[in-house]
């Protein structure tokens, strides 16, 4: 009877232990699946929530006092949630406990190994592009990737493992070695371009002042120098006042137009006088000699053409003007003011 009760108690304790272990394992599996889903879907949920908040509060603009202070661009920090407490299965020893987070000294060793292998100098293994100024993460296995590329790989594979060594349950740390190397490259390129510009400028000045040693180049150098000196001296000797030159041209053109205008007026008046067929002077009634006949003394007489197209002998018109008492001289025929021209 005592032996039966002892066996019964032993079986009941064994069942309790088995039940506790089963519950502990079930709880551990549930928590593990939940944490994996949260770690893989958390950025998407944050993005959706941020979009919804932007849509709801589109009209509100944050003030400067409420904005968060910007952190340093070169600051390195570890990504991922804080370490979770141990589950019951891990406490009972049914499941291995998670590894302890790396310390700062251990992260320095990991980074030194990555720098020695040159991972930041080489392109990203996932997208095959340089890191440049994009966010960069260092894994605890010393491999380096783009932060966005690693997140996309985790979402695509559905589990958290390194794309290079397939190590699971790794830790990530944000570093800026790729950005620093890219800035150094840009600075070197800018300095090289500037130094090249300075050297080319200095070389051009040297070529203008110092003759080369080659015979052909030396001859060409002195030809160019003599040509430039002659052209410069010629330009200095010339009057380079463009405004004065243009004013002189305008005056000459205006004078030429005046001469041509007077010539046209004179030609018109002579033609009009010839159309009247006036062959004798209206004052002395002597021939004017317009028909080409050379009578005694006619060719020695000078004729005067008035602005009203009447012709007179110049001496006759001057005698008329002497005997005229009026201040305003009028034509002897049409009694209109005139201007005379000797032909």
Coordinates of C-alpha atoms in Angstrom, one line a residue:
X1 CA 0.0 0.0 0.0
X2 CA 2.8 2.4 0.8
X3 CA 4.7 1.4 -2.4
X4 CA 1.6 2.1 -4.5
X5 CA 1.1 5.6 -3.0
X6 CA 4.8 6.4 -3.6
X7 CA 4.6 5.4 -7.3
X8 CA 1.4 7.4 -7.6
X9 CA 3.1 10.6 -6.2
X10 CA 6.1 10.1 -8.5
X11 CA 3.9 9.8 -11.6
X12 CA 2.0 13.0 -10.6
X13 CA 5.2 15.0 -10.2
X14 CA 6.5 13.7 -13.5
X15 CA 3.3 14.8 -15.2
X16 CA 3.6 18.3 -13.7
X17 CA 7.2 18.6 -14.8
X18 CA 6.3 17.5 -18.3
X19 CA 3.3 20.0 -18.4
X20 CA 5.6 22.8 -17.2
X21 CA 8.2 22.0 -19.8
X22 CA 5.5 21.8 -22.6
X23 CA 4.0 25.2 -21.5
X24 CA 7.5 26.7 -21.3
X25 CA 8.4 25.5 -24.8
X26 CA 5.1 26.6 -26.3
X27 CA 5.5 30.1 -24.7
X28 CA 9.1 30.3 -26.0
X29 CA 8.0 29.4 -29.5
X30 CA 5.2 31.9 -29.5
X31 CA 7.4 34.7 -28.2
X32 CA 10.1 33.9 -30.8
X33 CA 7.7 34.0 -33.7
X34 CA 6.2 37.2 -32.5
X35 CA 9.6 38.9 -32.1
X36 CA 10.7 37.8 -35.6
X37 CA 7.5 39.1 -37.2
X38 CA 7.8 42.4 -35.3
X39 CA 11.5 42.8 -36.3
X40 CA 10.7 42.2 -40.0
X41 CA 7.6 44.3 -40.2
X42 CA 8.3 47.1 -37.8
X43 CA 9.8 49.6 -40.3
X44 CA 6.8 49.2 -42.6
X45 CA 4.3 49.8 -39.8
X46 CA 6.2 52.9 -38.7
X47 CA 6.2 54.2 -42.3
X48 CA 2.5 53.6 -42.7
X49 CA 1.8 55.2 -39.4
X50 CA 3.9 58.2 -40.3
X51 CA 2.0 58.6 -43.6
X52 CA -1.3 58.4 -41.8
X53 CA -0.1 61.1 -39.3
X54 CA 1.0 63.3 -42.2
X55 CA -2.4 62.9 -43.8
X56 CA -4.3 63.7 -40.6
X57 CA -2.1 66.7 -39.6
X58 CA -1.3 68.2 -43.0
X59 CA -2.5 71.6 -42.1
X60 CA -0.4 71.8 -38.8
X61 CA 3.2 72.9 -39.2
X62 CA 5.6 72.1 -36.3
X63 CA 7.2 75.1 -34.6
X64 CA 11.0 75.4 -34.3
X65 CA 10.9 74.8 -30.6
X66 CA 9.2 71.4 -31.0
X67 CA 11.6 70.1 -33.6
X68 CA 14.0 67.4 -32.4
X69 CA 17.7 68.3 -32.2
X70 CA 19.8 66.8 -35.0
X71 CA 22.3 64.2 -33.9
X72 CA 25.9 64.1 -35.2
X73 CA 26.4 62.6 -38.6
X74 CA 29.5 60.7 -37.5
X75 CA 27.8 59.1 -34.4
X76 CA 27.9 55.3 -34.3
X77 CA 25.2 53.4 -32.5
X78 CA 23.8 49.8 -32.2
X79 CA 20.5 49.0 -33.9
X80 CA 17.9 46.7 -32.6
X81 CA 15.6 46.6 -29.5
X82 CA 16.9 46.3 -26.0
X83 CA 17.6 42.7 -24.7
X84 CA 14.4 40.8 -23.8
X85 CA 14.1 39.0 -20.5
X86 CA 14.7 35.2 -20.5
X87 CA 11.7 33.0 -21.1
X88 CA 10.8 30.1 -18.8
X89 CA 12.2 27.6 -21.3
X90 CA 15.5 29.4 -21.3
X91 CA 15.6 29.5 -17.5
X92 CA 14.8 25.8 -17.2
X93 CA 17.7 25.1 -19.6
X94 CA 15.4 23.6 -22.3
X95 CA 16.5 26.2 -24.9
X96 CA 19.8 28.0 -25.2
X97 CA 19.9 31.5 -23.8
X98 CA 20.4 34.3 -26.4
X99 CA 24.0 35.5 -26.7
X100 CA 25.1 38.5 -24.7
X101 CA 25.3 41.8 -26.5
X102 CA 28.7 42.9 -27.7
X103 CA 30.6 45.4 -25.6
X104 CA 32.2 48.6 -27.0
X105 CA 35.6 47.0 -27.0
X106 CA 34.3 43.9 -28.9
X107 CA 32.7 46.2 -31.4
X108 CA 36.0 48.0 -31.9
X109 CA 37.7 44.6 -32.6
X110 CA 34.9 43.8 -35.1
X111 CA 35.3 47.1 -36.8
X112 CA 39.1 46.7 -37.0
X113 CA 38.7 43.3 -38.7
X114 CA 36.3 44.9 -41.2
X115 CA 38.7 47.8 -41.9
X116 CA 41.5 45.3 -42.4
X117 CA 39.4 43.3 -44.9
X118 CA 38.5 46.5 -46.7
X119 CA 34.7 46.0 -46.7
X120 CA 33.9 49.8 -46.7
X121 CA 36.2 50.4 -49.6
X122 CA 34.6 47.8 -51.8
X123 CA 30.9 48.2 -53.0
X124 CA 28.0 46.7 -51.2
X125 CA 27.6 43.0 -51.7
X126 CA 23.8 43.1 -52.2
X127 CA 23.4 46.0 -54.6
X128 CA 27.0 46.2 -56.0
X129 CA 27.1 50.0 -55.5
X130 CA 29.5 52.2 -53.6
X131 CA 28.4 53.3 -50.1
X132 CA 29.0 57.0 -50.6
X133 CA 26.8 59.0 -48.1
X134 CA 24.1 56.4 -47.7
X135 CA 23.5 54.8 -44.3
X136 CA 25.9 51.9 -43.6
X137 CA 25.6 49.0 -41.1
X138 CA 28.3 46.7 -39.6
X139 CA 27.3 43.3 -38.5
X140 CA 28.8 41.4 -35.6
X141 CA 30.4 39.1 -38.1
X142 CA 32.4 42.1 -39.5
X143 CA 30.5 42.3 -42.8
X144 CA 29.3 45.7 -44.1
X145 CA 26.1 46.4 -46.1
X146 CA 23.8 49.3 -46.9
X147 CA 21.2 49.6 -44.2
X148 CA 18.3 49.6 -46.8
X149 CA 19.8 46.7 -48.7
X150 CA 20.1 44.6 -45.5
X151 CA 16.5 45.4 -44.5
X152 CA 15.3 44.4 -47.9
X153 CA 17.2 41.2 -47.8
X154 CA 15.7 40.3 -44.4
X155 CA 12.2 41.0 -45.6
X156 CA 12.8 38.9 -48.8
X157 CA 14.4 35.9 -47.0
X158 CA 12.0 36.0 -44.1
X159 CA 14.7 35.4 -41.5
X160 CA 17.6 37.2 -40.0
X161 CA 20.9 35.9 -41.3
X162 CA 24.0 37.4 -42.8
X163 CA 24.0 37.4 -46.6
X164 CA 27.7 36.5 -46.6
X165 CA 28.4 34.0 -43.9
X166 CA 24.8 32.9 -43.1
X167 CA 25.3 33.7 -39.4
X168 CA 22.0 34.0 -37.6
X169 CA 21.1 36.3 -34.7
X170 CA 23.6 38.9 -35.4
X171 CA 23.9 42.4 -34.1
X172 CA 24.0 45.6 -36.3
X173 CA 25.8 48.8 -35.7
X174 CA 25.6 52.0 -37.8
X175 CA 29.0 53.2 -39.0
X176 CA 30.2 56.0 -41.3
X177 CA 33.4 54.6 -42.8
X178 CA 32.0 54.6 -46.4
X179 CA 30.9 58.2 -46.1
X180 CA 34.3 59.3 -44.7
X181 CA 36.2 57.5 -47.5
X182 CA 33.8 59.0 -50.1
X183 CA 34.5 62.5 -48.7
X184 CA 38.2 61.9 -48.8
X185 CA 37.9 60.8 -52.5
X186 CA 35.9 63.9 -53.4
X187 CA 38.4 66.2 -51.6
X188 CA 41.3 64.5 -53.4
X189 CA 39.5 65.0 -56.8
X190 CA 38.8 68.7 -56.1
X191 CA 42.4 69.3 -55.0
X192 CA 43.7 67.5 -58.1
X193 CA 41.5 69.6 -60.4
X194 CA 42.6 72.8 -58.7
X195 CA 46.3 71.9 -58.7
X196 CA 46.0 71.0 -62.4
X197 CA 44.4 74.3 -63.1
X198 CA 47.1 76.2 -61.3
X199 CA 49.9 74.2 -63.0
X200 CA 48.4 74.8 -66.5
X201 CA 48.1 78.5 -65.8
X202 CA 51.7 78.7 -64.6
X203 CA 52.9 76.7 -67.6
X204 CA 51.1 79.1 -70.0
X205 CA 52.8 82.1 -68.4
X206 CA 56.1 80.3 -68.6
X207 CA 55.6 79.6 -72.3
X208 CA 54.9 83.3 -72.9
X209 CA 58.1 84.5 -71.3
X210 CA 60.7 81.8 -71.5
X211 CA 61.8 80.6 -75.0
X212 CA 61.9 76.8 -75.5
X213 CA 65.1 74.9 -76.3
X214 CA 63.8 73.2 -79.4
X215 CA 64.8 75.1 -82.6
X216 CA 61.4 74.9 -84.3
X217 CA 59.5 75.9 -81.1
X218 CA 62.1 78.6 -80.4
X219 CA 61.6 80.1 -83.9
X220 CA 57.8 80.0 -83.5
X221 CA 58.0 81.6 -80.1
X222 CA 60.0 84.6 -81.4
X223 CA 57.7 84.9 -84.5
X224 CA 54.7 85.2 -82.3
X225 CA 56.4 87.6 -79.9
X226 CA 57.5 89.9 -82.7
X227 CA 54.1 89.8 -84.3
X228 CA 52.4 90.7 -81.1
X229 CA 54.8 93.5 -80.3
X230 CA 54.4 95.0 -83.8
X231 CA 50.6 94.8 -83.7
X232 CA 50.5 96.3 -80.1
X233 CA 52.8 99.2 -81.1
X234 CA 50.7 99.8 -84.3
X235 CA 47.5 99.9 -82.2
X236 CA 49.0 102.2 -79.7
X237 CA 50.2 104.6 -82.4
X238 CA 46.7 104.8 -84.0
X239 CA 43.9 106.9 -82.6
X240 CA 41.5 104.5 -81.0
X241 CA 38.8 107.0 -80.2
X242 CA 35.9 105.3 -81.8
X243 CA 33.3 107.9 -80.9
X244 CA 35.2 110.7 -82.5
X245 CA 35.8 108.6 -85.6
X246 CA 32.0 107.8 -85.9
X247 CA 31.2 111.5 -85.5
X248 CA 33.5 112.4 -88.3
X249 CA 31.9 109.9 -90.5
X250 CA 28.4 111.2 -89.7
X251 CA 29.6 114.8 -90.6
X252 CA 31.1 113.7 -93.9
X253 CA 27.9 111.8 -94.8
X254 CA 25.8 114.8 -94.0
X255 CA 28.0 117.1 -96.0
X256 CA 27.9 114.8 -99.0
X257 CA 24.1 114.7 -98.7
X258 CA 24.0 118.5 -98.7
X259 CA 26.1 118.8 -101.8
X260 CA 24.1 116.3 -103.7
X261 CA 20.9 118.0 -102.6
X262 CA 22.2 121.4 -103.8
X263 CA 23.3 119.8 -107.1
X264 CA 19.8 118.3 -107.6
X265 CA 18.2 121.7 -106.9
X266 CA 20.5 123.5 -109.3
X267 CA 19.9 121.0 -112.0
X268 CA 16.1 121.3 -111.5
X269 CA 16.2 125.1 -111.7
X270 CA 18.4 125.0 -114.9
X271 CA 16.1 122.6 -116.6
X272 CA 13.1 124.7 -115.6
X273 CA 14.8 127.8 -117.0
X274 CA 15.6 126.0 -120.3
X275 CA 12.0 124.9 -120.6
X276 CA 10.9 128.6 -120.6
X277 CA 13.1 129.2 -123.7
X278 CA 14.3 132.5 -122.3
X279 CA 17.4 133.4 -124.5
X280 CA 17.7 137.1 -123.7
X281 CA 18.4 138.9 -120.4
X282 CA 15.1 140.5 -119.2
X283 CA 16.9 143.6 -118.0
X284 CA 19.4 144.5 -120.9
X285 CA 17.6 142.4 -123.5
X286 CA 21.0 141.1 -124.6
X287 CA 21.5 137.4 -125.5
X288 CA 22.3 135.1 -122.6
X289 CA 24.3 132.7 -124.8
X290 CA 22.5 129.6 -123.8
X291 CA 22.2 128.4 -127.4
X292 CA 26.0 128.2 -127.7
X293 CA 26.3 131.2 -130.1
X294 CA 29.5 133.3 -129.5
X295 CA 28.7 136.9 -130.2
X296 CA 31.1 139.6 -129.2
X297 CA 31.5 139.7 -125.5
X298 CA 28.7 137.3 -124.7
X299 CA 30.9 134.5 -123.6
X300 CA 32.7 136.8 -121.1
X301 CA 29.4 137.7 -119.3
X302 CA 28.5 135.7 -116.2
X303 CA 24.9 134.5 -115.7
X304 CA 23.0 134.4 -112.4
X305 CA 20.2 131.9 -111.7
X306 CA 17.6 132.8 -109.2
X307 CA 15.7 130.5 -106.9
X308 CA 12.6 131.2 -108.9
X309 CA 14.4 129.7 -112.0
X310 CA 14.8 133.1 -113.9
X311 CA 18.1 133.9 -115.6
X312 CA 19.9 137.3 -115.8
X313 CA 23.3 138.6 -116.5
X314 CA 25.1 139.0 -113.2
X315 CA 26.1 142.6 -113.9
X316 CA 22.5 143.5 -114.8
X317 CA 21.2 141.9 -111.7
X318 CA 23.8 143.7 -109.5
X319 CA 22.9 147.0 -111.2
X320 CA 19.2 146.3 -110.5
X321 CA 19.9 145.6 -106.9
X322 CA 21.9 148.9 -106.6
X323 CA 19.0 151.0 -108.0
X324 CA 16.4 149.1 -105.9
X325 CA 15.2 151.0 -102.8
X326 CA 13.5 148.1 -101.0
X327 CA 15.3 146.2 -98.3
X328 CA 13.7 142.9 -99.4
X329 CA 15.1 142.1 -102.9
X330 CA 12.4 140.9 -105.2
X331 CA 12.8 139.2 -108.6
X332 CA 12.4 141.7 -111.5
X333 CA 10.0 139.4 -113.3
X334 CA 7.9 137.5 -110.7
X335 CA 8.4 140.0 -107.8
X336 CA 9.2 137.1 -105.3
X337 CA 12.1 136.9 -102.9
X338 CA 15.0 135.0 -104.3
X339 CA 18.5 133.6 -103.8
X340 CA 21.0 133.9 -106.6
X341 CA 23.6 131.4 -107.8
X342 CA 26.3 132.1 -110.3
X343 CA 26.6 129.7 -113.3

